[in-house]
Amino acid sequence: MRSVEPQDRSLAEKAARLLLVLSAALQVYDGLTSVAYVAIGVSNPGSWPGRWVVAAAGACQAVVAVAALVLAARRDLRGGTLAVAGCLMLGWLATLPPVLEQGLDFRGDAKLSSAYFVGSPVFAIAAAALAWRNPVPVLA
């Protein structure tokens, strides 16, 4: 017997898949720019080992984001959501060296960067938990 998938997808599932593809594409771009900073010699706010942590995390982020794109193309919302959550955590890992050297500034011009540093792991862990435990991965 062959398995038959229902042809009528809900609007929420279509929107979730579109958001998953867009966020995975953005994570590919973010990962590749992190690698490019070291490859083309753009000064990066960080010491010598910090730059290589950023580049390694960016390379891993790009690879996992491509996997998320493949999973989204295969209509695997749960796997794609888990992969994008992993990409967010790798992007957060890339922000660690500059934050450890310069600290967080919630009052200055870098409010958005500080909010990203604090909020990114929260959103990634919440999305991963919803995708892992929930039988309906659209909510993740």
JSON list of N, CA, C and O in Angstrom, two decimals, residues 27 30-31 34 53-54 56-62 64 83-99 116-117 120-121 124:
[
{"chain": "A", "resi": 27, "resn": "GLN", "atom": "N", "xyz": [19.04, 32.43, 7.73]},
{"chain": "A", "resi": 27, "resn": "GLN", "atom": "CA", "xyz": [20.10, 31.81, 8.52]},
{"chain": "A", "resi": 27, "resn": "GLN", "atom": "C", "xyz": [21.28, 31.38, 7.64]},
{"chain": "A", "resi": 27, "resn": "GLN", "atom": "O", "xyz": [22.44, 31.46, 8.07]},
{"chain": "A", "resi": 30, "resn": "ASP", "atom": "N", "xyz": [23.12, 34.61, 7.06]},
{"chain": "A", "resi": 30, "resn": "ASP", "atom": "CA", "xyz": [23.82, 35.02, 8.28]},
{"chain": "A", "resi": 30, "resn": "ASP", "atom": "C", "xyz": [25.06, 34.17, 8.52]},
{"chain": "A", "resi": 30, "resn": "ASP", "atom": "O", "xyz": [26.12, 34.68, 8.88]},
{"chain": "A", "resi": 31, "resn": "GLY", "atom": "N", "xyz": [24.95, 32.88, 8.31]},
{"chain": "A", "resi": 31, "resn": "GLY", "atom": "CA", "xyz": [26.10, 32.00, 8.50]},
{"chain": "A", "resi": 31, "resn": "GLY", "atom": "C", "xyz": [27.21, 32.28, 7.50]},
{"chain": "A", "resi": 31, "resn": "GLY", "atom": "O", "xyz": [28.39, 32.31, 7.85]},
{"chain": "A", "resi": 34, "resn": "SER", "atom": "N", "xyz": [29.11, 35.43, 8.37]},
{"chain": "A", "resi": 34, "resn": "SER", "atom": "CA", "xyz": [30.04, 35.21, 9.48]},
{"chain": "A", "resi": 34, "resn": "SER", "atom": "C", "xyz": [31.33, 34.57, 8.99]},
{"chain": "A", "resi": 34, "resn": "SER", "atom": "O", "xyz": [32.42, 34.91, 9.46]},
{"chain": "A", "resi": 53, "resn": "VAL", "atom": "N", "xyz": [35.96, 31.40, 16.20]},
{"chain": "A", "resi": 53, "resn": "VAL", "atom": "CA", "xyz": [34.72, 30.84, 16.75]},
{"chain": "A", "resi": 53, "resn": "VAL", "atom": "C", "xyz": [33.54, 31.33, 15.93]},
{"chain": "A", "resi": 53, "resn": "VAL", "atom": "O", "xyz": [32.62, 30.56, 15.60]},
{"chain": "A", "resi": 54, "resn": "VAL", "atom": "N", "xyz": [33.55, 32.62, 15.59]},
{"chain": "A", "resi": 54, "resn": "VAL", "atom": "CA", "xyz": [32.47, 33.19, 14.78]},
{"chain": "A", "resi": 54, "resn": "VAL", "atom": "C", "xyz": [32.42, 32.52, 13.42]},
{"chain": "A", "resi": 54, "resn": "VAL", "atom": "O", "xyz": [31.35, 32.17, 12.92]},
{"chain": "A", "resi": 56, "resn": "ALA", "atom": "N", "xyz": [33.60, 29.49, 12.52]},
{"chain": "A", "resi": 56, "resn": "ALA", "atom": "CA", "xyz": [33.20, 28.08, 12.63]},
{"chain": "A", "resi": 56, "resn": "ALA", "atom": "C", "xyz": [31.71, 27.95, 12.91]},
{"chain": "A", "resi": 56, "resn": "ALA", "atom": "O", "xyz": [31.02, 27.11, 12.32]},
{"chain": "A", "resi": 57, "resn": "ALA", "atom": "N", "xyz": [31.20, 28.80, 13.81]},
{"chain": "A", "resi": 57, "resn": "ALA", "atom": "CA", "xyz": [29.76, 28.77, 14.09]},
{"chain": "A", "resi": 57, "resn": "ALA", "atom": "C", "xyz": [28.96, 29.18, 12.87]},
{"chain": "A", "resi": 57, "resn": "ALA", "atom": "O", "xyz": [27.90, 28.62, 12.58]},
{"chain": "A", "resi": 58, "resn": "GLY", "atom": "N", "xyz": [29.47, 30.15, 12.10]},
{"chain": "A", "resi": 58, "resn": "GLY", "atom": "CA", "xyz": [28.79, 30.57, 10.89]},
{"chain": "A", "resi": 58, "resn": "GLY", "atom": "C", "xyz": [28.76, 29.48, 9.84]},
{"chain": "A", "resi": 58, "resn": "GLY", "atom": "O", "xyz": [27.75, 29.30, 9.14]},
{"chain": "A", "resi": 59, "resn": "ALA", "atom": "N", "xyz": [29.85, 28.75, 9.69]},
{"chain": "A", "resi": 59, "resn": "ALA", "atom": "CA", "xyz": [29.88, 27.65, 8.72]},
{"chain": "A", "resi": 59, "resn": "ALA", "atom": "C", "xyz": [28.90, 26.55, 9.12]},
{"chain": "A", "resi": 59, "resn": "ALA", "atom": "O", "xyz": [28.16, 26.03, 8.28]},
{"chain": "A", "resi": 60, "resn": "CYS", "atom": "N", "xyz": [28.89, 26.20, 10.39]},
{"chain": "A", "resi": 60, "resn": "CYS", "atom": "CA", "xyz": [27.95, 25.19, 10.87]},
{"chain": "A", "resi": 60, "resn": "CYS", "atom": "C", "xyz": [26.51, 25.67, 10.73]},
{"chain": "A", "resi": 60, "resn": "CYS", "atom": "O", "xyz": [25.61, 24.91, 10.37]},
{"chain": "A", "resi": 61, "resn": "GLN", "atom": "N", "xyz": [26.30, 26.96, 10.99]},
{"chain": "A", "resi": 61, "resn": "GLN", "atom": "CA", "xyz": [24.97, 27.54, 10.86]},
{"chain": "A", "resi": 61, "resn": "GLN", "atom": "C", "xyz": [24.48, 27.46, 9.41]},
{"chain": "A", "resi": 61, "resn": "GLN", "atom": "O", "xyz": [23.32, 27.14, 9.17]},
{"chain": "A", "resi": 62, "resn": "ALA", "atom": "N", "xyz": [25.35, 27.73, 8.47]},
{"chain": "A", "resi": 62, "resn": "ALA", "atom": "CA", "xyz": [24.96, 27.66, 7.05]},
{"chain": "A", "resi": 62, "resn": "ALA", "atom": "C", "xyz": [24.62, 26.23, 6.65]},
{"chain": "A", "resi": 62, "resn": "ALA", "atom": "O", "xyz": [23.64, 26.00, 5.92]},
{"chain": "A", "resi": 64, "resn": "VAL", "atom": "N", "xyz": [23.55, 23.74, 8.62]},
{"chain": "A", "resi": 64, "resn": "VAL", "atom": "CA", "xyz": [22.30, 23.33, 9.26]},
{"chain": "A", "resi": 64, "resn": "VAL", "atom": "C", "xyz": [21.11, 24.06, 8.62]},
{"chain": "A", "resi": 64, "resn": "VAL", "atom": "O", "xyz": [20.02, 23.49, 8.48]},
{"chain": "A", "resi": 83, "resn": "ALA", "atom": "N", "xyz": [15.78, 22.22, 13.00]},
{"chain": "A", "resi": 83, "resn": "ALA", "atom": "CA", "xyz": [17.01, 22.68, 12.34]},
{"chain": "A", "resi": 83, "resn": "ALA", "atom": "C", "xyz": [17.15, 24.19, 12.43]},
{"chain": "A", "resi": 83, "resn": "ALA", "atom": "O", "xyz": [18.25, 24.71, 12.67]},
{"chain": "A", "resi": 84, "resn": "VAL", "atom": "N", "xyz": [16.05, 24.93, 12.24]},
{"chain": "A", "resi": 84, "resn": "VAL", "atom": "CA", "xyz": [16.12, 26.40, 12.35]},
{"chain": "A", "resi": 84, "resn": "VAL", "atom": "C", "xyz": [16.42, 26.80, 13.79]},
{"chain": "A", "resi": 84, "resn": "VAL", "atom": "O", "xyz": [17.18, 27.75, 14.03]},
{"chain": "A", "resi": 85, "resn": "ALA", "atom": "N", "xyz": [15.89, 26.08, 14.76]},
{"chain": "A", "resi": 85, "resn": "ALA", "atom": "CA", "xyz": [16.22, 26.38, 16.17]},
{"chain": "A", "resi": 85, "resn": "ALA", "atom": "C", "xyz": [17.71, 26.13, 16.42]},
{"chain": "A", "resi": 85, "resn": "ALA", "atom": "O", "xyz": [18.37, 26.90, 17.13]},
{"chain": "A", "resi": 86, "resn": "GLY", "atom": "N", "xyz": [18.25, 25.09, 15.83]},
{"chain": "A", "resi": 86, "resn": "GLY", "atom": "CA", "xyz": [19.69, 24.85, 15.93]},
{"chain": "A", "resi": 86, "resn": "GLY", "atom": "C", "xyz": [20.49, 25.97, 15.28]},
{"chain": "A", "resi": 86, "resn": "GLY", "atom": "O", "xyz": [21.55, 26.37, 15.77]},
{"chain": "A", "resi": 87, "resn": "CYS", "atom": "N", "xyz": [20.00, 26.48, 14.15]},
{"chain": "A", "resi": 87, "resn": "CYS", "atom": "CA", "xyz": [20.66, 27.61, 13.48]},
{"chain": "A", "resi": 87, "resn": "CYS", "atom": "C", "xyz": [20.66, 28.85, 14.37]},
{"chain": "A", "resi": 87, "resn": "CYS", "atom": "O", "xyz": [21.66, 29.58, 14.43]},
{"chain": "A", "resi": 88, "resn": "LEU", "atom": "N", "xyz": [19.54, 29.09, 15.03]},
{"chain": "A", "resi": 88, "resn": "LEU", "atom": "CA", "xyz": [19.48, 30.24, 15.94]},
{"chain": "A", "resi": 88, "resn": "LEU", "atom": "C", "xyz": [20.49, 30.09, 17.08]},
{"chain": "A", "resi": 88, "resn": "LEU", "atom": "O", "xyz": [21.15, 31.06, 17.46]},
{"chain": "A", "resi": 89, "resn": "MET", "atom": "N", "xyz": [20.63, 28.89, 17.60]},
{"chain": "A", "resi": 89, "resn": "MET", "atom": "CA", "xyz": [21.60, 28.69, 18.67]},
{"chain": "A", "resi": 89, "resn": "MET", "atom": "C", "xyz": [23.03, 28.83, 18.17]},
{"chain": "A", "resi": 89, "resn": "MET", "atom": "O", "xyz": [23.89, 29.36, 18.88]},
{"chain": "A", "resi": 90, "resn": "LEU", "atom": "N", "xyz": [23.30, 28.40, 16.94]},
{"chain": "A", "resi": 90, "resn": "LEU", "atom": "CA", "xyz": [24.64, 28.59, 16.38]},
{"chain": "A", "resi": 90, "resn": "LEU", "atom": "C", "xyz": [24.91, 30.07, 16.11]},
{"chain": "A", "resi": 90, "resn": "LEU", "atom": "O", "xyz": [26.04, 30.54, 16.30]},
{"chain": "A", "resi": 91, "resn": "GLY", "atom": "N", "xyz": [23.89, 30.80, 15.67]},
{"chain": "A", "resi": 91, "resn": "GLY", "atom": "CA", "xyz": [24.05, 32.24, 15.51]},
{"chain": "A", "resi": 91, "resn": "GLY", "atom": "C", "xyz": [24.30, 32.93, 16.84]},
{"chain": "A", "resi": 91, "resn": "GLY", "atom": "O", "xyz": [25.08, 33.89, 16.93]},
{"chain": "A", "resi": 92, "resn": "TRP", "atom": "N", "xyz": [23.65, 32.44, 17.88]},
{"chain": "A", "resi": 92, "resn": "TRP", "atom": "CA", "xyz": [23.87, 32.99, 19.21]},
{"chain": "A", "resi": 92, "resn": "TRP", "atom": "C", "xyz": [25.29, 32.68, 19.69]},
{"chain": "A", "resi": 92, "resn": "TRP", "atom": "O", "xyz": [25.95, 33.52, 20.31]},
{"chain": "A", "resi": 93, "resn": "LEU", "atom": "N", "xyz": [25.77, 31.49, 19.36]},
{"chain": "A", "resi": 93, "resn": "LEU", "atom": "CA", "xyz": [27.14, 31.12, 19.71]},
{"chain": "A", "resi": 93, "resn": "LEU", "atom": "C", "xyz": [28.14, 32.05, 19.04]},
{"chain": "A", "resi": 93, "resn": "LEU", "atom": "O", "xyz": [29.17, 32.40, 19.62]},
{"chain": "A", "resi": 94, "resn": "ALA", "atom": "N", "xyz": [27.83, 32.48, 17.82]},
{"chain": "A", "resi": 94, "resn": "ALA", "atom": "CA", "xyz": [28.73, 33.39, 17.11]},
{"chain": "A", "resi": 94, "resn": "ALA", "atom": "C", "xyz": [28.77, 34.77, 17.75]},
{"chain": "A", "resi": 94, "resn": "ALA", "atom": "O", "xyz": [29.73, 35.51, 17.57]},
{"chain": "A", "resi": 95, "resn": "THR", "atom": "N", "xyz": [27.74, 35.13, 18.53]},
{"chain": "A", "resi": 95, "resn": "THR", "atom": "CA", "xyz": [27.75, 36.43, 19.20]},
{"chain": "A", "resi": 95, "resn": "THR", "atom": "C", "xyz": [28.45, 36.39, 20.55]},
{"chain": "A", "resi": 95, "resn": "THR", "atom": "O", "xyz": [28.68, 37.44, 21.15]},
{"chain": "A", "resi": 96, "resn": "LEU", "atom": "N", "xyz": [28.79, 35.21, 21.04]},
{"chain": "A", "resi": 96, "resn": "LEU", "atom": "CA", "xyz": [29.42, 35.11, 22.35]},
{"chain": "A", "resi": 96, "resn": "LEU", "atom": "C", "xyz": [30.78, 35.81, 22.46]},
{"chain": "A", "resi": 96, "resn": "LEU", "atom": "O", "xyz": [31.01, 36.53, 23.44]},
{"chain": "A", "resi": 97, "resn": "PRO", "atom": "N", "xyz": [31.72, 35.61, 21.53]},
{"chain": "A", "resi": 97, "resn": "PRO", "atom": "CA", "xyz": [33.02, 36.27, 21.70]},
{"chain": "A", "resi": 97, "resn": "PRO", "atom": "C", "xyz": [32.95, 37.80, 21.80]},
{"chain": "A", "resi": 97, "resn": "PRO", "atom": "O", "xyz": [33.55, 38.38, 22.71]},
{"chain": "A", "resi": 98, "resn": "PRO", "atom": "N", "xyz": [32.19, 38.49, 20.92]},
{"chain": "A", "resi": 98, "resn": "PRO", "atom": "CA", "xyz": [32.10, 39.94, 21.09]},
{"chain": "A", "resi": 98, "resn": "PRO", "atom": "C", "xyz": [31.42, 40.36, 22.39]},
{"chain": "A", "resi": 98, "resn": "PRO", "atom": "O", "xyz": [31.81, 41.34, 23.02]},
{"chain": "A", "resi": 99, "resn": "VAL", "atom": "N", "xyz": [30.42, 39.60, 22.81]},
{"chain": "A", "resi": 99, "resn": "VAL", "atom": "CA", "xyz": [29.72, 39.95, 24.06]},
{"chain": "A", "resi": 99, "resn": "VAL", "atom": "C", "xyz": [30.63, 39.73, 25.26]},
{"chain": "A", "resi": 99, "resn": "VAL", "atom": "O", "xyz": [30.64, 40.53, 26.20]},
{"chain": "A", "resi": 116, "resn": "TYR", "atom": "N", "xyz": [18.69, 40.74, 21.02]},
{"chain": "A", "resi": 116, "resn": "TYR", "atom": "CA", "xyz": [18.88, 39.52, 20.23]},
{"chain": "A", "resi": 116, "resn": "TYR", "atom": "C", "xyz": [19.69, 38.50, 21.02]},
{"chain": "A", "resi": 116, "resn": "TYR", "atom": "O", "xyz": [19.38, 37.31, 21.00]},
{"chain": "A", "resi": 117, "resn": "PHE", "atom": "N", "xyz": [20.71, 38.97, 21.72]},
{"chain": "A", "resi": 117, "resn": "PHE", "atom": "CA", "xyz": [21.55, 38.06, 22.48]},
{"chain": "A", "resi": 117, "resn": "PHE", "atom": "C", "xyz": [20.76, 37.37, 23.59]},
{"chain": "A", "resi": 117, "resn": "PHE", "atom": "O", "xyz": [20.96, 36.19, 23.86]},
{"chain": "A", "resi": 120, "resn": "SER", "atom": "N", "xyz": [17.31, 35.37, 21.62]},
{"chain": "A", "resi": 120, "resn": "SER", "atom": "CA", "xyz": [17.53, 34.32, 20.63]},
{"chain": "A", "resi": 120, "resn": "SER", "atom": "C", "xyz": [17.52, 32.92, 21.23]},
{"chain": "A", "resi": 120, "resn": "SER", "atom": "O", "xyz": [16.83, 32.04, 20.70]},
{"chain": "A", "resi": 121, "resn": "PRO", "atom": "N", "xyz": [18.25, 32.65, 22.32]},
{"chain": "A", "resi": 121, "resn": "PRO", "atom": "CA", "xyz": [18.17, 31.28, 22.86]},
{"chain": "A", "resi": 121, "resn": "PRO", "atom": "C", "xyz": [16.81, 30.95, 23.44]},
{"chain": "A", "resi": 121, "resn": "PRO", "atom": "O", "xyz": [16.38, 29.80, 23.39]},
{"chain": "A", "resi": 124, "resn": "ALA", "atom": "N", "xyz": [14.69, 30.01, 20.44]},
{"chain": "A", "resi": 124, "resn": "ALA", "atom": "CA", "xyz": [15.16, 28.75, 19.86]},
{"chain": "A", "resi": 124, "resn": "ALA", "atom": "C", "xyz": [14.76, 27.56, 20.73]},
{"chain": "A", "resi": 124, "resn": "ALA", "atom": "O", "xyz": [14.29, 26.54, 20.21]}
]
